[in-house]
Structure formats: structure tokens, C-alpha cells
Coordinates of C-alpha atoms in Angstrom, one line a residue:
I19 CA 49.7 -91.9 52.2
S20 CA 47.3 -91.7 49.3
F21 CA 44.6 -89.0 49.5
L22 CA 42.5 -90.7 46.8
P23 CA 39.8 -91.7 49.4
T24 CA 39.4 -88.0 50.2
L25 CA 39.2 -87.0 46.6
T26 CA 36.8 -89.8 45.5
G27 CA 34.8 -90.1 48.7
K28 CA 35.4 -93.8 48.6
G29 CA 37.1 -95.7 51.3
D30 CA 38.7 -94.6 54.5
Q31 CA 41.4 -91.9 54.6
K32 CA 44.4 -93.1 56.5
A33 CA 45.7 -90.4 58.9
H34 CA 49.3 -89.3 59.1
D35 CA 51.1 -89.9 62.3
F36 CA 52.5 -86.4 62.1
L37 CA 53.0 -83.5 59.7
Y38 CA 56.5 -82.1 59.5
W39 CA 57.9 -79.0 57.7
E40 CA 60.8 -76.7 57.8
F41 CA 61.5 -73.3 56.2
P42 CA 65.0 -71.8 56.0
S43 CA 63.8 -68.2 55.5
Y44 CA 62.7 -65.7 58.2
G45 CA 65.4 -66.9 60.5
G46 CA 64.9 -70.6 59.9
Q47 CA 61.9 -72.5 61.2
Q48 CA 60.9 -76.1 61.9
A49 CA 57.6 -77.5 63.0
V50 CA 55.6 -80.7 63.5
I51 CA 52.0 -81.4 64.3
A52 CA 51.0 -84.7 65.9
G53 CA 47.5 -85.1 67.1
D54 CA 46.5 -82.0 69.0
W55 CA 50.1 -80.9 69.6
K56 CA 52.3 -78.6 67.6
A57 CA 56.0 -78.1 68.2
V58 CA 57.7 -75.1 66.7
R59 CA 61.4 -73.9 66.5
Q60 CA 62.3 -70.5 65.2
N61 CA 65.5 -68.5 64.5
L62 CA 67.4 -71.7 63.7
S63 CA 69.7 -69.7 61.3
K64 CA 70.7 -67.6 64.2
G65 CA 71.8 -70.5 66.4
V66 CA 68.7 -70.6 68.6
V67 CA 67.2 -74.0 69.4
K68 CA 64.1 -73.5 71.6
T69 CA 61.1 -75.7 71.2
E70 CA 57.7 -74.1 71.8
L71 CA 54.7 -76.4 72.3
Y72 CA 51.1 -75.6 71.6
D73 CA 47.9 -77.6 72.4
L74 CA 45.9 -76.9 69.3
K75 CA 42.7 -78.2 70.7
A76 CA 42.7 -75.9 73.8
D77 CA 44.6 -73.0 72.1
P78 CA 44.0 -73.0 68.3
G79 CA 45.5 -69.5 68.1
E80 CA 48.8 -70.7 69.5
K81 CA 49.0 -68.0 72.1
T82 CA 50.3 -70.0 75.0
D83 CA 53.6 -72.0 74.9
V84 CA 53.0 -75.0 77.2
A85 CA 56.4 -76.7 76.7
D86 CA 57.4 -76.4 80.4
K87 CA 54.2 -78.2 81.4
H88 CA 54.6 -81.1 79.0
P89 CA 58.3 -82.2 78.8
D90 CA 57.3 -85.7 77.7
V91 CA 55.4 -84.3 74.6
V92 CA 58.3 -82.0 73.8
A93 CA 60.8 -84.8 73.9
R94 CA 58.6 -87.0 71.6
L95 CA 58.1 -84.2 69.1
E96 CA 61.8 -83.1 69.3
K97 CA 62.7 -86.6 68.3
I98 CA 60.5 -86.3 65.2
L99 CA 62.1 -82.9 64.4
T100 CA 65.5 -84.4 64.6
E101 CA 64.7 -87.5 62.6
Q102 CA 62.9 -85.7 59.8
H103 CA 65.5 -82.9 59.2
A104 CA 67.8 -83.5 56.3
P105 CA 70.7 -81.0 56.1
N106 CA 70.8 -79.1 52.8
P107 CA 73.9 -77.0 51.9
D108 CA 71.8 -74.7 49.9
F109 CA 69.4 -74.0 52.8
P110 CA 71.4 -74.5 56.0
L111 CA 69.9 -74.4 59.5
P112 CA 73.1 -74.1 61.5
A113 CA 71.5 -74.6 64.9
I114 CA 70.4 -78.1 64.0
D115 CA 72.6 -79.2 61.1
P116 CA 75.3 -81.7 62.1
K117 CA 78.7 -80.1 62.7
K118 CA 81.4 -81.0 60.3

């Protein structure tokens, strides 16, 4: 998605459906933001796969994990986390990389 409309102030900026990132350091992390929701996984290098969910509108400081209260949102964001991850032998995340 081009960010030219934001830079030039001309036209409408198309919004992303979601923002995904992962980080192999600090135990391995993976996250996605979609709308007001943020899903986070930590310690993936240690074999832990637990998805935390935060409502960024109600809790911008991400203090309260609401995953248990919103299993439908967790499932939708976990699908994105799975689809967007591309295994990399230089930066493995053993808990979510496909087993050989």
C-alpha cells in the first residue's frame, strides 16, 4: 500500500487490514494489530505458544490480556500470525516453524 497520499496530503490513504511483525530475539516474538486488537506471542524460541490479546482502544497500555473473553478474535488473529510467518533458518522460531 502506497503511503504517497500521506506524504503529499493528496488523495485518500488506504488503510492496511493488519500490521504483522515478528522478532527472533528476546525469546522470539510475533504480533499483529488489526483494528483495535493486538495479538502477541512471546518466548517462541523456548517452545511457548500462548497468544495474548489486547483491546488497544480500551487498554492502550496493554495491561489486561483479554484472550479468554474473545476466543473468536484470538482465532482470527492467530490465523494471520500463522499465514504471515515465513520460516527462516537463520532466525528460527521453533515453536511455530513447521517440523521437518
